[in-house]
Amino acid sequence: MSEKALNSRRIFLQKMIALTALAGVAPYVDAFGQPFAEIRKGELPVRPLGKTGHMVSIYSLGGQGSIEIPGKEDISVEIINRAIDLGINYIDTAAAYGRQTPTVARADAMGTSEKNMGQVMKYRRKEVFLASKTHDRTYDGSMRLLEKSLKQLNTDHLDLWQIHNVKMSEMETLDRITGDDGVLKAMIKARDEKMIRFIGFSGHEGPDVLNALSERFPFDNVLVAINAADKHHDPFIEKFLPNAVAREMGIVGMKIPARDRIFANGGIITMKEAMDYVLTLPVSTIIVGIDKIAELEENINIAKEFRPLTADEMLAIEAKTKPHYRDLLFFKNLSDWPAEW
């Protein structure tokens, strides 16, 4: 990168760091408005989840990893309980989450994550902000999925219901989502009937379609794939994040370790670098799927010790990811992905 380009990038990152503070998501206050420095030792910092009014732990639990694998109910329940015990108050899952195994087909595995979450929600529902998703784009199909999700999760409502993985190939068919027979109508109906509280969407592939969808409705939240390699191809950070902040949306970051690809080649970057990079941006929280308790505890400890990076520290991390960005951004612009992924 030329010196001119480097300085330009540095200035941009400095603006993003400032935007984090201006957006009210900087890690300087806890749930009671206390300065970050006054958060008691051992507690997870919190940030506002956009305009929802919820103060969310900066590190949250994703519903993939072991939780979506059939036959792993015991470790899943252990992970979920431990996460809540350690201060996580936001949990994300999806009707589609369920991993194929040698003995369970993909179609039969779908819903595994919600079912495992439901084992804990039976008695700890009030302790978390619970988010799930519909991969169906129709009114009727999504309403059926919502009923199924509520049953599997052992709850009478979701705090957040999201349109799952809005793809670049849907740019020309957004009317299918927002029309009279579309999923958005189902979400509004469900909110009116208090089956859900807030409405959002998720996306992996590129910023253009997320910007286009956000113009059609005042969404409360977005779950977006952002990691330390983002700048190297069609970046969400430059092209979408400022828009989401301006709309006062809760912003949840995902794909932080790129499905553990950051650990390839002897370690491209550390988990601390991966988490600190994204948490320095104006996001409300980040979600990570967990395979075992030790991973959960390590990540929570990183979150507890988080301090915002400088622009130069972010530049250094970006430089480390550049040679490997194709692997680390595997989720972008893959139009043949199934909608439920």
Tab-separated table of C-alpha atoms in Angstrom:
chain	number	residue	atom	x	y	z
A	1	MET	CA	0.000	0.000	0.000
A	2	SER	CA	1.379	3.426	-0.954
A	3	GLU	CA	1.985	6.011	1.741
A	4	LYS	CA	-0.905	8.074	0.395
A	5	ALA	CA	-3.265	5.104	0.472
A	6	LEU	CA	-2.030	4.164	3.933
A	7	ASN	CA	-2.735	7.643	5.269
A	8	SER	CA	-6.163	7.636	3.646
A	9	ARG	CA	-6.972	4.300	5.265
A	10	ARG	CA	-5.662	5.536	8.617
A	11	ILE	CA	-7.924	8.584	8.462
A	12	PHE	CA	-10.906	6.401	7.564
A	13	LEU	CA	-10.271	4.076	10.503
A	14	GLN	CA	-9.901	7.039	12.844
A	15	LYS	CA	-13.308	8.236	11.673
A	16	MET	CA	-14.796	4.788	12.298
A	17	ILE	CA	-13.334	4.719	15.802
A	18	ALA	CA	-14.858	8.151	16.434
A	19	LEU	CA	-18.159	6.961	14.958
A	20	THR	CA	-18.156	4.111	17.456
A	21	ALA	CA	-18.164	6.637	20.284
A	22	LEU	CA	-20.655	8.996	18.632
A	23	ALA	CA	-23.047	6.124	17.928
A	24	GLY	CA	-23.188	5.344	21.618
A	25	VAL	CA	-21.732	1.872	21.237
A	26	ALA	CA	-18.292	2.644	22.562
A	27	PRO	CA	-17.383	0.411	25.493
A	28	TYR	CA	-17.346	3.288	27.915
A	29	VAL	CA	-20.559	2.617	29.842
A	30	ASP	CA	-22.197	-0.338	31.481
A	31	ALA	CA	-25.897	-1.137	31.795
A	32	PHE	CA	-26.292	1.545	34.476
A	33	GLY	CA	-24.489	4.250	32.524
A	34	GLN	CA	-21.303	3.901	34.514
A	35	PRO	CA	-17.994	4.616	32.775
A	36	PHE	CA	-16.320	1.552	31.298
A	37	ALA	CA	-13.435	1.883	33.739
A	38	GLU	CA	-15.889	1.459	36.595
A	39	ILE	CA	-17.297	-1.855	35.373
A	40	ARG	CA	-16.592	-4.320	38.121
A	41	LYS	CA	-13.782	-6.750	37.508
A	42	GLY	CA	-14.987	-9.965	35.936
A	43	GLU	CA	-18.023	-8.489	34.178
A	44	LEU	CA	-18.672	-8.402	30.448
A	45	PRO	CA	-18.947	-4.856	29.073
A	46	VAL	CA	-22.244	-3.930	27.414
A	47	ARG	CA	-23.359	-1.651	24.604
A	48	PRO	CA	-26.739	-0.401	23.335
A	49	LEU	CA	-28.370	-2.658	20.752
A	50	GLY	CA	-29.349	0.206	18.485
A	51	LYS	CA	-32.780	1.665	19.148
A	52	THR	CA	-34.126	-1.463	20.867
A	53	GLY	CA	-33.314	-0.176	24.357
A	54	HIS	CA	-31.497	-3.409	25.201
A	55	MET	CA	-27.984	-3.272	26.625
A	56	VAL	CA	-26.161	-6.209	25.091
A	57	SER	CA	-22.988	-7.969	26.188
A	58	ILE	CA	-20.252	-7.128	23.672
A	59	TYR	CA	-19.598	-10.843	23.173
A	60	SER	CA	-22.624	-13.022	22.476
A	61	LEU	CA	-23.401	-16.650	21.725
A	62	GLY	CA	-24.028	-17.880	18.197
A	63	GLY	CA	-26.198	-20.906	17.544
A	64	GLN	CA	-23.779	-22.818	15.361
A	65	GLY	CA	-20.706	-24.794	16.440
A	66	SER	CA	-21.613	-27.762	18.638
A	67	ILE	CA	-25.077	-26.342	19.282
A	68	GLU	CA	-26.251	-27.128	15.736
A	69	ILE	CA	-24.867	-30.677	15.591
A	70	PRO	CA	-27.375	-33.512	16.108
A	71	GLY	CA	-26.462	-35.740	19.031
A	72	LYS	CA	-24.605	-33.037	20.973
A	73	GLU	CA	-27.407	-31.921	23.253
A	74	ASP	CA	-25.424	-32.391	26.475
A	75	ILE	CA	-22.461	-30.203	25.489
A	76	SER	CA	-24.832	-27.710	23.852
A	77	VAL	CA	-26.808	-27.254	27.048
A	78	GLU	CA	-23.576	-26.952	28.996
A	79	ILE	CA	-22.259	-24.260	26.631
A	80	ILE	CA	-25.484	-22.249	26.721
A	81	ASN	CA	-25.755	-22.367	30.505
A	82	ARG	CA	-22.111	-21.448	30.948
A	83	ALA	CA	-22.481	-18.526	28.534
A	84	ILE	CA	-25.370	-17.091	30.527
A	85	ASP	CA	-23.558	-17.703	33.810
A	86	LEU	CA	-20.588	-15.700	32.494
A	87	GLY	CA	-22.691	-12.687	31.538
A	88	ILE	CA	-23.804	-13.266	27.952
A	89	ASN	CA	-27.308	-11.863	27.516
A	90	TYR	CA	-27.781	-12.132	23.733
A	91	ILE	CA	-28.205	-15.480	21.978
A	92	ASP	CA	-28.619	-15.939	18.229
A	93	THR	CA	-29.992	-18.970	16.417
A	94	ALA	CA	-32.006	-19.777	13.280
A	95	ALA	CA	-34.693	-22.147	12.081
A	96	ALA	CA	-32.178	-23.438	9.522
A	97	TYR	CA	-29.275	-24.112	11.868
A	98	GLY	CA	-28.515	-27.809	11.910
A	99	ARG	CA	-25.461	-29.556	10.549
A	100	GLN	CA	-25.550	-32.676	8.430
A	101	THR	CA	-23.793	-35.693	9.946
A	102	PRO	CA	-23.021	-39.171	8.593
A	103	THR	CA	-26.300	-40.381	10.075
A	104	VAL	CA	-28.517	-37.275	9.844
A	105	ALA	CA	-29.437	-35.606	6.552
A	106	ARG	CA	-29.277	-31.822	6.255
A	107	ALA	CA	-33.056	-31.488	6.004
A	108	ASP	CA	-33.526	-33.539	9.165
A	109	ALA	CA	-30.801	-31.633	11.015
A	110	MET	CA	-32.439	-28.244	10.514
A	111	GLY	CA	-33.807	-26.954	13.804
A	112	THR	CA	-31.200	-28.712	15.940
A	113	SER	CA	-29.804	-25.417	17.210
A	114	GLU	CA	-33.214	-24.121	18.254
A	115	LYS	CA	-34.071	-27.391	19.974
A	116	ASN	CA	-30.842	-27.335	21.971
A	117	MET	CA	-31.386	-23.687	22.866
A	118	GLY	CA	-34.909	-24.585	23.911
A	119	GLN	CA	-33.642	-27.011	26.527
A	120	VAL	CA	-32.152	-24.044	28.377
A	121	MET	CA	-34.830	-21.487	27.506
A	122	LYS	CA	-37.342	-23.629	29.397
A	123	TYR	CA	-35.927	-22.206	32.614
A	124	ARG	CA	-33.649	-19.281	31.660
A	125	ARG	CA	-35.661	-17.435	29.004
A	126	LYS	CA	-35.912	-14.193	30.990
A	127	GLU	CA	-32.131	-13.904	31.238
A	128	VAL	CA	-31.435	-13.402	27.532
A	129	PHE	CA	-32.359	-11.411	24.458
A	130	LEU	CA	-33.297	-14.239	22.080
A	131	ALA	CA	-32.890	-13.877	18.312
A	132	SER	CA	-33.797	-16.317	15.549
A	133	LYS	CA	-34.304	-16.190	11.790
A	134	THR	CA	-36.529	-17.294	8.939
A	135	HIS	CA	-35.013	-18.434	5.650
A	136	ASP	CA	-38.435	-18.449	3.968
A	137	ARG	CA	-39.276	-15.371	1.897
A	138	THR	CA	-43.070	-15.770	1.955
A	139	TYR	CA	-45.711	-14.695	4.463
A	140	ASP	CA	-47.244	-18.125	4.993
A	141	GLY	CA	-43.961	-20.010	5.031
A	142	SER	CA	-42.392	-17.627	7.518
A	143	MET	CA	-45.389	-17.719	9.852
A	144	ARG	CA	-45.166	-21.506	9.881
A	145	LEU	CA	-41.453	-21.304	10.639
A	146	LEU	CA	-42.075	-18.849	13.474
A	147	GLU	CA	-44.572	-21.169	15.121
A	148	LYS	CA	-42.051	-23.996	14.819
A	149	SER	CA	-39.222	-21.843	16.178
A	150	LEU	CA	-41.244	-20.782	19.210
A	151	LYS	CA	-42.119	-24.397	19.954
A	152	GLN	CA	-38.532	-25.594	19.560
A	153	LEU	CA	-37.210	-22.740	21.687
A	154	ASN	CA	-39.808	-23.285	24.423
A	155	THR	CA	-40.909	-19.659	24.428
A	156	ASP	CA	-43.972	-17.609	23.567
A	157	HIS	CA	-42.012	-14.857	21.829
A	158	LEU	CA	-38.726	-13.899	20.202
A	159	ASP	CA	-36.976	-10.679	21.073
A	160	LEU	CA	-35.692	-10.448	17.506
A	161	TRP	CA	-36.770	-12.197	14.312
A	162	GLN	CA	-34.545	-11.776	11.268
A	163	ILE	CA	-34.669	-12.413	7.528
A	164	HIS	CA	-31.888	-14.958	7.075
A	165	ASN	CA	-29.024	-14.305	4.633
A	166	VAL	CA	-30.272	-11.691	2.196
A	167	LYS	CA	-28.242	-12.532	-0.899
A	168	MET	CA	-26.831	-10.375	-3.676
A	169	SER	CA	-28.897	-12.373	-6.161
A	170	GLU	CA	-32.037	-11.009	-4.459
A	171	MET	CA	-31.251	-7.396	-5.376
A	172	GLU	CA	-33.768	-7.460	-8.220
A	173	THR	CA	-36.404	-9.375	-6.255
A	174	LEU	CA	-36.608	-7.447	-2.979
A	175	ASP	CA	-40.325	-6.989	-3.645
A	176	ARG	CA	-40.646	-10.674	-2.846
A	177	ILE	CA	-39.399	-9.886	0.661
A	178	THR	CA	-41.284	-6.634	1.239
A	179	GLY	CA	-44.465	-7.280	-0.767
A	180	ASP	CA	-47.956	-8.211	0.408
A	181	ASP	CA	-47.155	-11.930	0.443
A	182	GLY	CA	-43.599	-11.522	1.690
A	183	VAL	CA	-41.706	-12.295	4.855
A	184	LEU	CA	-41.668	-8.670	6.040
A	185	LYS	CA	-45.456	-8.649	6.252
A	186	ALA	CA	-45.250	-11.769	8.426
A	187	MET	CA	-42.765	-10.016	10.695
A	188	ILE	CA	-44.971	-6.966	11.108
A	189	LYS	CA	-47.963	-9.207	11.840
A	190	ALA	CA	-45.957	-11.206	14.376
A	191	ARG	CA	-44.784	-8.009	16.058
A	192	ASP	CA	-48.341	-6.684	16.237
A	193	GLU	CA	-49.414	-9.946	17.878
A	194	LYS	CA	-46.455	-9.799	20.310
A	195	MET	CA	-44.931	-13.007	19.001
A	196	ILE	CA	-41.766	-10.998	18.367
A	197	ARG	CA	-40.467	-7.654	19.626
A	198	PHE	CA	-38.038	-6.469	16.953
A	199	ILE	CA	-37.383	-7.004	13.245
A	200	GLY	CA	-34.048	-7.441	11.486
A	201	PHE	CA	-32.134	-9.164	8.710
A	202	SER	CA	-28.778	-10.819	8.129
A	203	GLY	CA	-26.326	-10.878	5.248
A	204	HIS	CA	-22.955	-12.293	4.273
A	205	GLU	CA	-22.373	-11.600	0.617
A	206	GLY	CA	-22.111	-7.882	-0.040
A	207	PRO	CA	-23.218	-4.443	1.166
A	208	ASP	CA	-25.308	-3.293	-1.798
A	209	VAL	CA	-28.305	-5.525	-1.166
A	210	LEU	CA	-28.248	-4.767	2.572
A	211	ASN	CA	-28.295	-1.038	1.852
A	212	ALA	CA	-31.156	-1.494	-0.599
A	213	LEU	CA	-33.232	-3.517	1.858
A	214	SER	CA	-32.587	-1.090	4.713
A	215	GLU	CA	-34.200	1.686	2.666
A	216	ARG	CA	-37.508	-0.181	2.512
A	217	PHE	CA	-38.308	-0.493	6.217
A	218	PRO	CA	-37.048	0.880	9.566
A	219	PHE	CA	-35.356	-2.349	10.653
A	220	ASP	CA	-34.238	-2.599	14.270
A	221	ASN	CA	-31.194	-4.800	13.794
A	222	VAL	CA	-28.759	-6.281	11.321
A	223	LEU	CA	-26.515	-9.328	11.636
A	224	VAL	CA	-23.624	-8.792	9.243
A	225	ALA	CA	-20.442	-10.678	8.380
A	226	ILE	CA	-17.502	-8.468	9.343
A	227	ASN	CA	-13.976	-9.555	10.130
A	228	ALA	CA	-10.433	-8.221	9.947
A	229	ALA	CA	-10.146	-9.098	6.242
A	230	ASP	CA	-13.286	-7.177	5.277
A	231	LYS	CA	-11.493	-4.271	3.594
A	232	HIS	CA	-9.888	-6.482	0.971
A	233	HIS	CA	-13.095	-7.149	-0.995
A	234	ASP	CA	-16.416	-5.263	-1.263
A	235	PRO	CA	-16.202	-4.073	2.356
A	236	PHE	CA	-19.204	-3.878	4.657
A	237	ILE	CA	-17.241	-1.542	6.931
A	238	GLU	CA	-17.002	1.256	4.365
A	239	LYS	CA	-20.139	0.598	2.344
A	240	PHE	CA	-22.765	-0.487	4.881
A	241	LEU	CA	-21.790	0.172	8.494
A	242	PRO	CA	-22.178	3.985	8.376
A	243	ASN	CA	-25.676	3.535	6.929
A	244	ALA	CA	-26.672	1.093	9.678
A	245	VAL	CA	-25.344	3.454	12.351
A	246	ALA	CA	-27.229	6.400	10.846
A	247	ARG	CA	-30.431	4.342	10.967
A	248	GLU	CA	-29.797	3.528	14.647
A	249	MET	CA	-29.868	-0.184	13.980
A	250	GLY	CA	-28.413	-2.694	16.366
A	251	ILE	CA	-25.349	-4.092	14.593
A	252	VAL	CA	-24.260	-7.646	15.341
A	253	GLY	CA	-20.980	-8.809	13.833
A	254	MET	CA	-20.431	-12.404	12.754
A	255	LYS	CA	-17.799	-14.525	10.975
A	256	ILE	CA	-15.174	-13.000	13.281
A	257	PRO	CA	-12.761	-15.989	13.093
A	258	ALA	CA	-14.045	-16.942	9.604
A	259	ARG	CA	-14.978	-20.446	10.736
A	260	ASP	CA	-11.522	-20.805	12.345
A	261	ARG	CA	-9.716	-19.934	9.117
A	262	ILE	CA	-7.783	-17.244	11.002
A	263	PHE	CA	-5.901	-20.079	12.709
A	264	ALA	CA	-4.658	-21.597	9.420
A	265	ASN	CA	-1.072	-21.398	8.198
A	266	GLY	CA	0.289	-21.349	11.717
A	267	GLY	CA	-2.050	-18.542	12.705
A	268	ILE	CA	-2.905	-15.580	10.476
A	269	ILE	CA	-4.110	-13.502	13.415
A	270	THR	CA	-5.035	-14.366	16.993
A	271	MET	CA	-8.570	-14.573	18.332
A	272	LYS	CA	-7.834	-11.482	20.410
A	273	GLU	CA	-6.786	-9.551	17.307
A	274	ALA	CA	-9.865	-10.784	15.441
A	275	MET	CA	-12.247	-9.787	18.226
A	276	ASP	CA	-10.569	-6.498	19.121
A	277	TYR	CA	-10.571	-5.404	15.480
A	278	VAL	CA	-14.327	-5.792	15.081
A	279	LEU	CA	-15.192	-4.527	18.558
A	280	THR	CA	-13.315	-1.303	17.792
A	281	LEU	CA	-15.892	-0.687	15.044
A	282	PRO	CA	-19.419	0.664	15.725
A	283	VAL	CA	-20.984	-2.740	16.371
A	284	SER	CA	-23.253	-3.559	19.291
A	285	THR	CA	-21.940	-7.068	19.835
A	286	ILE	CA	-20.269	-9.978	18.066
A	287	ILE	CA	-21.475	-13.573	17.929
A	288	VAL	CA	-19.296	-16.657	17.654
A	289	GLY	CA	-20.300	-20.324	17.418
A	290	ILE	CA	-18.647	-22.460	20.085
A	291	ASP	CA	-17.494	-26.083	20.054
A	292	LYS	CA	-16.362	-26.424	23.664
A	293	ILE	CA	-16.471	-24.648	27.002
A	294	ALA	CA	-12.771	-23.716	26.928
A	295	GLU	CA	-13.304	-21.700	23.721
A	296	LEU	CA	-16.232	-19.871	25.265
A	297	GLU	CA	-14.305	-18.977	28.392
A	298	GLU	CA	-11.259	-17.824	26.428
A	299	ASN	CA	-13.344	-15.565	24.199
A	300	ILE	CA	-15.231	-14.080	27.127
A	301	ASN	CA	-11.956	-13.297	28.857
A	302	ILE	CA	-10.795	-11.491	25.712
A	303	ALA	CA	-14.025	-9.484	25.675
A	304	LYS	CA	-13.644	-8.552	29.334
A	305	GLU	CA	-10.186	-7.130	28.661
A	306	PHE	CA	-11.169	-5.311	25.469
A	307	ARG	CA	-9.841	-1.828	24.837
A	308	PRO	CA	-10.322	-0.029	21.499
A	309	LEU	CA	-7.465	-0.385	19.028
A	310	THR	CA	-5.724	2.552	17.421
A	311	ALA	CA	-5.946	3.077	13.676
A	312	ASP	CA	-2.351	1.907	13.284
A	313	GLU	CA	-3.080	-1.280	15.227
A	314	MET	CA	-6.033	-1.951	12.937
A	315	LEU	CA	-3.866	-1.330	9.883
A	316	ALA	CA	-1.334	-3.867	11.125
A	317	ILE	CA	-4.036	-6.517	11.552
A	318	GLU	CA	-5.445	-5.787	8.092
A	319	ALA	CA	-1.981	-6.249	6.612
A	320	LYS	CA	-1.711	-9.690	8.201
A	321	THR	CA	-5.007	-10.797	6.652
A	322	LYS	CA	-4.332	-9.519	3.132
A	323	PRO	CA	-2.447	-12.573	1.780
A	324	HIS	CA	-5.270	-14.831	2.987
A	325	TYR	CA	-8.321	-12.673	2.345
A	326	ARG	CA	-9.963	-15.089	-0.103
A	327	ASP	CA	-10.136	-17.764	2.583
A	328	LEU	CA	-11.146	-15.326	5.313
A	329	LEU	CA	-13.928	-13.845	3.156
A	330	PHE	CA	-15.219	-17.201	1.903
A	331	PHE	CA	-18.799	-16.097	2.601
A	332	LYS	CA	-18.867	-13.099	0.247
A	333	ASN	CA	-20.565	-12.993	-3.152
A	334	LEU	CA	-21.323	-16.701	-3.260
A	335	SER	CA	-24.646	-16.516	-5.047
A	336	ASP	CA	-25.096	-20.282	-5.073
A	337	TRP	CA	-25.359	-20.510	-1.277
A	338	PRO	CA	-28.700	-21.862	-0.068
A	339	ALA	CA	-30.870	-19.129	1.428
A	340	GLU	CA	-31.055	-20.965	4.741
A	341	TRP	CA	-27.301	-20.904	5.371
